[in-house]
Amino acid sequence: MTQYTAFHVKVAEKWKMASVRDTVVQASPAYHALKDFDWFIGSWMAEENGVKLESTCRWIANQTFIERRHSATHMDGSKSEGLQIIGWNPHANHIQSWDFSSDGGNAAGVWLPTVGGWTGEMQGVAGDGSVTSAINYLIRLDDNAYIWRSTDRTRGGQSLPEADEVVIRRSVLVK
């Protein structure tokens, strides 16, 4: 990345460039930590067991965070939505996510690289106040598809079944 500054002067009723300087702009340490998620930027969809999943991921805050907005439309027409922010935690030296759901729940996760993708250890609370946890996996198949799955899920101290593995495909590239 570069940045440039140009100075123009008016000479004989015409604007001319008097000086141009370019400067290399260093990407932030947060961007370097998140660059492995660059392929994740765009719009995604899947349909699994009658549930339509949609999400859109984009860089925010000068490419220091990724914003992921997601929704699930269920067979009965009801819809749940959420917002996830993924970023570098410089104090803890890891990638972290913050999740907010339309039922009022929230969670935080620590993301670690794994073979073919990332593993997120999530801790949170559902909208009803019950404590939740899960291990989520993002496994990149290629630039246009990834697998999401969730294991070791709990809510209110009770074990939940593993979520079905879902293949999510790119619908639109957003840069």
PDB file of C-alpha atoms in Angstrom, residues 71-139:
ATOM      1  CA  SER A  71     -28.958 -14.686   9.763  1.00  0.00           C
ATOM      2  CA  ALA A  72     -30.857 -17.954   9.818  1.00  0.00           C
ATOM      3  CA  THR A  73     -34.341 -18.220   8.340  1.00  0.00           C
ATOM      4  CA  HIS A  74     -36.179 -21.259   9.720  1.00  0.00           C
ATOM      5  CA  MET A  75     -38.860 -23.390   8.026  1.00  0.00           C
ATOM      6  CA  ASP A  76     -41.613 -21.656  10.031  1.00  0.00           C
ATOM      7  CA  GLY A  77     -40.441 -18.268   8.688  1.00  0.00           C
ATOM      8  CA  SER A  78     -38.876 -17.105  11.941  1.00  0.00           C
ATOM      9  CA  LYS A  79     -35.488 -15.462  11.694  1.00  0.00           C
ATOM     10  CA  SER A  80     -32.524 -15.107  14.017  1.00  0.00           C
ATOM     11  CA  GLU A  81     -29.702 -12.683  13.394  1.00  0.00           C
ATOM     12  CA  GLY A  82     -26.321 -11.901  14.791  1.00  0.00           C
ATOM     13  CA  LEU A  83     -23.183  -9.841  14.550  1.00  0.00           C
ATOM     14  CA  GLN A  84     -19.654 -11.136  15.000  1.00  0.00           C
ATOM     15  CA  ILE A  85     -16.517  -9.005  15.186  1.00  0.00           C
ATOM     16  CA  ILE A  86     -13.208 -10.806  14.638  1.00  0.00           C
ATOM     17  CA  GLY A  87      -9.965  -9.094  15.538  1.00  0.00           C
ATOM     18  CA  TRP A  88      -6.458  -9.390  16.898  1.00  0.00           C
ATOM     19  CA  ASN A  89      -6.131  -9.137  20.674  1.00  0.00           C
ATOM     20  CA  PRO A  90      -2.652  -7.594  21.078  1.00  0.00           C
ATOM     21  CA  HIS A  91      -2.620  -8.058  24.847  1.00  0.00           C
ATOM     22  CA  ALA A  92      -3.356 -11.803  24.732  1.00  0.00           C
ATOM     23  CA  ASN A  93      -1.578 -12.372  21.392  1.00  0.00           C
ATOM     24  CA  HIS A  94      -4.419 -14.235  19.678  1.00  0.00           C
ATOM     25  CA  ILE A  95      -7.358 -13.741  17.338  1.00  0.00           C
ATOM     26  CA  GLN A  96     -10.562 -13.167  19.228  1.00  0.00           C
ATOM     27  CA  SER A  97     -14.223 -12.833  18.310  1.00  0.00           C
ATOM     28  CA  TRP A  98     -17.115 -11.068  19.962  1.00  0.00           C
ATOM     29  CA  ASP A  99     -20.600 -12.332  19.084  1.00  0.00           C
ATOM     30  CA  PHE A 100     -23.994 -10.696  19.629  1.00  0.00           C
ATOM     31  CA  SER A 101     -27.282 -12.448  18.832  1.00  0.00           C
ATOM     32  CA  SER A 102     -30.800 -11.154  18.244  1.00  0.00           C
ATOM     33  CA  ASP A 103     -32.058 -12.933  21.395  1.00  0.00           C
ATOM     34  CA  GLY A 104     -29.790 -10.712  23.514  1.00  0.00           C
ATOM     35  CA  GLY A 105     -27.091 -13.331  23.977  1.00  0.00           C
ATOM     36  CA  ASN A 106     -23.394 -12.745  23.516  1.00  0.00           C
ATOM     37  CA  ALA A 107     -20.166 -14.706  23.473  1.00  0.00           C
ATOM     38  CA  ALA A 108     -16.429 -14.269  23.111  1.00  0.00           C
ATOM     39  CA  GLY A 109     -14.089 -16.708  21.447  1.00  0.00           C
ATOM     40  CA  VAL A 110     -10.396 -17.377  21.125  1.00  0.00           C
ATOM     41  CA  TRP A 111      -9.458 -18.532  17.610  1.00  0.00           C
ATOM     42  CA  LEU A 112      -6.430 -20.721  16.971  1.00  0.00           C
ATOM     43  CA  PRO A 113      -5.117 -22.025  13.641  1.00  0.00           C
ATOM     44  CA  THR A 114      -5.719 -25.691  12.931  1.00  0.00           C
ATOM     45  CA  VAL A 115      -5.127 -27.936   9.926  1.00  0.00           C
ATOM     46  CA  GLY A 116      -7.081 -26.387   7.049  1.00  0.00           C
ATOM     47  CA  GLY A 117      -8.693 -23.639   9.077  1.00  0.00           C
ATOM     48  CA  TRP A 118      -9.447 -22.278  12.524  1.00  0.00           C
ATOM     49  CA  THR A 119     -10.865 -23.483  15.844  1.00  0.00           C
ATOM     50  CA  GLY A 120     -12.796 -21.085  18.076  1.00  0.00           C
ATOM     51  CA  GLU A 121     -13.283 -21.809  21.770  1.00  0.00           C
ATOM     52  CA  MET A 122     -16.465 -19.907  22.610  1.00  0.00           C
ATOM     53  CA  GLN A 123     -17.823 -18.850  26.020  1.00  0.00           C
ATOM     54  CA  GLY A 124     -21.001 -16.850  26.391  1.00  0.00           C
ATOM     55  CA  VAL A 125     -24.510 -16.385  27.636  1.00  0.00           C
ATOM     56  CA  ALA A 126     -27.836 -16.924  25.847  1.00  0.00           C
ATOM     57  CA  GLY A 127     -30.571 -14.286  25.901  1.00  0.00           C
ATOM     58  CA  ASP A 128     -32.282 -16.081  28.804  1.00  0.00           C
ATOM     59  CA  GLY A 129     -29.120 -15.800  30.922  1.00  0.00           C
ATOM     60  CA  SER A 130     -27.976 -19.406  30.631  1.00  0.00           C
ATOM     61  CA  VAL A 131     -24.217 -19.882  30.246  1.00  0.00           C
ATOM     62  CA  THR A 132     -23.095 -21.326  26.896  1.00  0.00           C
ATOM     63  CA  SER A 133     -19.922 -22.816  25.463  1.00  0.00           C
ATOM     64  CA  ALA A 134     -18.862 -24.502  22.249  1.00  0.00           C
ATOM     65  CA  ILE A 135     -15.908 -25.262  20.046  1.00  0.00           C
ATOM     66  CA  ASN A 136     -16.532 -23.999  16.525  1.00  0.00           C
ATOM     67  CA  TYR A 137     -14.552 -25.013  13.456  1.00  0.00           C
ATOM     68  CA  LEU A 138     -14.043 -23.061  10.242  1.00  0.00           C
ATOM     69  CA  ILE A 139     -12.444 -25.350   7.679  1.00  0.00           C
TER      70      ILE A 139
END
